[in-house]
Amino acid sequence: DAGITQSPRHKVTETGTPVTLRCHQTENHRYMYWYRQDPGHGLRLIHYSYGVKDTDKGEVSDGYSVSRSKTEDFLLTLESATSSQTSVYFCATSRQGVGTYEQYFGPGTRLTVT
Amino acid sequence: TQLLEQSPQFLSIQEGENLTVYCNSSSVFSSLQWYRQEPGEGPVLLVTVVTGGEVKKLKRLTFQFGDARKDSSLHITAAQPGDTGLYLCAGPRGAGNNRKLIWGLGTSLAVNP
């Protein structure tokens, strides 16, 4: 268990408003990821980070931005929320080093955009 | 493009039955991972298989990696309601990929008392 928390756990927001989701980890893992999970689409990677201040886009990054100023925190921002961004968002981490890339997940944030 | 296809998509069985779910690809993977996700929670890693032909057991769950490392299966013996959940397989996208994974869509398992 990587000790990953996400906040908030639930959020309802209106179209056009900015939203920031927070992921916090206590395991000093180098890699962090943001996914969204939707029925029929599975887990899709939004953005990821391979170190402090080092981030890159995933497969569904449009409308999202991220920041990582500390090893333990990875923020996901929806600049102007849209109804298509209603989803469950998961943060995950992975440790550095030779291995098989296992990922450890937070409990998720359920976001509803009305 | 690497893809992981899982089957069946849904499975509903009675307590005590045995079942097998599959994770298939046309590509070779250096390893495959299995996760279980319970409703309202994040996926939790169950096992990683690395060597072609490898079999790993976790209590009543048996995981096998295909000889060619293109597929994997999960067999559950005497399923219990606590086994209910979404079973996901995942594998690394390839070397130098910042540890990104390719994910299957999952098998949703319901074990009825």
PDB file of C-alpha atoms in Angstrom, chain A residues 17-100:
ATOM      1  CA  THR A  17     -15.574  26.660 -13.434  1.00  0.00           C
ATOM      2  CA  PRO A  18     -11.963  25.680 -12.656  1.00  0.00           C
ATOM      3  CA  VAL A  19     -11.401  22.572 -10.558  1.00  0.00           C
ATOM      4  CA  THR A  20      -8.246  21.255  -8.907  1.00  0.00           C
ATOM      5  CA  LEU A  21      -7.846  17.705  -7.669  1.00  0.00           C
ATOM      6  CA  ARG A  22      -5.017  16.807  -5.325  1.00  0.00           C
ATOM      7  CA  CYS A  23      -3.018  13.614  -4.968  1.00  0.00           C
ATOM      8  CA  HIS A  24      -0.693  13.127  -2.011  1.00  0.00           C
ATOM      9  CA  GLN A  25       1.690  10.191  -1.488  1.00  0.00           C
ATOM     10  CA  THR A  26       3.873   9.289   1.464  1.00  0.00           C
ATOM     11  CA  GLU A  27       6.056   6.619  -0.196  1.00  0.00           C
ATOM     12  CA  ASN A  28       8.545   8.855  -2.026  1.00  0.00           C
ATOM     13  CA  HIS A  29       7.673   7.250  -5.360  1.00  0.00           C
ATOM     14  CA  ARG A  30       9.190   9.052  -8.324  1.00  0.00           C
ATOM     15  CA  TYR A  31       6.410   8.501 -10.868  1.00  0.00           C
ATOM     16  CA  MET A  32       2.851   9.758 -10.537  1.00  0.00           C
ATOM     17  CA  TYR A  33      -0.106   9.456 -12.882  1.00  0.00           C
ATOM     18  CA  TRP A  34      -3.595  10.831 -13.306  1.00  0.00           C
ATOM     19  CA  TYR A  35      -6.222   8.603 -14.915  1.00  0.00           C
ATOM     20  CA  ARG A  36      -9.892   8.934 -15.626  1.00  0.00           C
ATOM     21  CA  GLN A  37     -12.161   5.898 -15.597  1.00  0.00           C
ATOM     22  CA  ASP A  38     -15.354   5.811 -17.617  1.00  0.00           C
ATOM     23  CA  PRO A  39     -17.694   2.941 -18.536  1.00  0.00           C
ATOM     24  CA  GLY A  40     -16.669   1.378 -21.811  1.00  0.00           C
ATOM     25  CA  HIS A  41     -13.328   3.185 -21.877  1.00  0.00           C
ATOM     26  CA  GLY A  42     -11.500   1.755 -18.899  1.00  0.00           C
ATOM     27  CA  LEU A  43      -8.570   3.608 -17.392  1.00  0.00           C
ATOM     28  CA  ARG A  44      -7.201   6.356 -19.601  1.00  0.00           C
ATOM     29  CA  LEU A  45      -4.026   8.268 -18.832  1.00  0.00           C
ATOM     30  CA  ILE A  46      -4.440  12.042 -18.611  1.00  0.00           C
ATOM     31  CA  HIS A  47      -0.985  13.249 -17.531  1.00  0.00           C
ATOM     32  CA  TYR A  48       1.969  11.791 -15.731  1.00  0.00           C
ATOM     33  CA  SER A  49       5.051  12.968 -13.883  1.00  0.00           C
ATOM     34  CA  TYR A  50       8.510  11.429 -13.862  1.00  0.00           C
ATOM     35  CA  GLY A  51       9.936  13.764 -11.243  1.00  0.00           C
ATOM     36  CA  VAL A  52       9.461  17.101  -9.547  1.00  0.00           C
ATOM     37  CA  LYS A  53       8.533  19.676 -12.181  1.00  0.00           C
ATOM     38  CA  ASP A  54       8.766  16.971 -14.894  1.00  0.00           C
ATOM     39  CA  THR A  55       5.407  16.189 -16.468  1.00  0.00           C
ATOM     40  CA  ASP A  56       4.077  15.017 -19.807  1.00  0.00           C
ATOM     41  CA  LYS A  57       0.786  14.429 -21.560  1.00  0.00           C
ATOM     42  CA  GLY A  58      -1.101  11.173 -21.672  1.00  0.00           C
ATOM     43  CA  GLU A  59      -3.681  10.031 -24.198  1.00  0.00           C
ATOM     44  CA  VAL A  60      -6.575  12.282 -23.066  1.00  0.00           C
ATOM     45  CA  SER A  61      -4.861  15.473 -21.905  1.00  0.00           C
ATOM     46  CA  ASP A  62      -6.994  18.124 -23.657  1.00  0.00           C
ATOM     47  CA  GLY A  63      -8.646  20.416 -21.102  1.00  0.00           C
ATOM     48  CA  TYR A  64      -6.369  19.296 -18.256  1.00  0.00           C
ATOM     49  CA  SER A  65      -3.132  20.585 -16.781  1.00  0.00           C
ATOM     50  CA  VAL A  66      -0.926  19.274 -13.986  1.00  0.00           C
ATOM     51  CA  SER A  67       1.740  20.482 -11.625  1.00  0.00           C
ATOM     52  CA  ARG A  68       4.223  18.759  -9.364  1.00  0.00           C
ATOM     53  CA  SER A  69       6.202  21.093  -7.121  1.00  0.00           C
ATOM     54  CA  LYS A  70       7.025  18.445  -4.503  1.00  0.00           C
ATOM     55  CA  THR A  71       7.654  14.706  -4.715  1.00  0.00           C
ATOM     56  CA  GLU A  72       4.582  13.953  -2.644  1.00  0.00           C
ATOM     57  CA  ASP A  73       1.998  16.133  -4.392  1.00  0.00           C
ATOM     58  CA  PHE A  74       0.556  15.945  -7.898  1.00  0.00           C
ATOM     59  CA  LEU A  75      -2.236  18.342  -8.828  1.00  0.00           C
ATOM     60  CA  LEU A  76      -4.703  17.964 -11.686  1.00  0.00           C
ATOM     61  CA  THR A  77      -6.514  21.096 -12.867  1.00  0.00           C
ATOM     62  CA  LEU A  78      -9.516  21.352 -15.131  1.00  0.00           C
ATOM     63  CA  GLU A  79      -9.174  24.913 -16.392  1.00  0.00           C
ATOM     64  CA  SER A  80     -12.837  25.249 -17.399  1.00  0.00           C
ATOM     65  CA  ALA A  81     -14.841  22.166 -16.549  1.00  0.00           C
ATOM     66  CA  THR A  82     -17.144  20.626 -19.153  1.00  0.00           C
ATOM     67  CA  SER A  83     -19.806  17.948 -18.820  1.00  0.00           C
ATOM     68  CA  SER A  84     -17.567  15.538 -20.752  1.00  0.00           C
ATOM     69  CA  GLN A  85     -15.144  15.698 -17.843  1.00  0.00           C
ATOM     70  CA  THR A  86     -17.652  14.102 -15.499  1.00  0.00           C
ATOM     71  CA  SER A  87     -15.780  10.989 -14.455  1.00  0.00           C
ATOM     72  CA  VAL A  88     -13.955   9.181 -11.680  1.00  0.00           C
ATOM     73  CA  TYR A  89     -10.353  10.334 -11.420  1.00  0.00           C
ATOM     74  CA  PHE A  90      -7.588   8.168 -10.019  1.00  0.00           C
ATOM     75  CA  CYS A  91      -4.076   9.052  -9.036  1.00  0.00           C
ATOM     76  CA  ALA A  92      -1.394   6.370  -9.118  1.00  0.00           C
ATOM     77  CA  THR A  93       2.275   6.130  -8.252  1.00  0.00           C
ATOM     78  CA  SER A  94       5.173   3.917  -9.272  1.00  0.00           C
ATOM     79  CA  ARG A  95       8.597   3.558  -7.742  1.00  0.00           C
ATOM     80  CA  GLN A  96      11.890   4.187  -9.490  1.00  0.00           C
ATOM     81  CA  GLY A  97      14.269   1.431 -10.424  1.00  0.00           C
ATOM     82  CA  VAL A  98      14.431  -1.718 -12.502  1.00  0.00           C
ATOM     83  CA  GLY A  99      11.207  -3.610 -12.200  1.00  0.00           C
ATOM     84  CA  THR A 100       7.864  -4.380 -13.651  1.00  0.00           C
TER      85      THR A 100
END
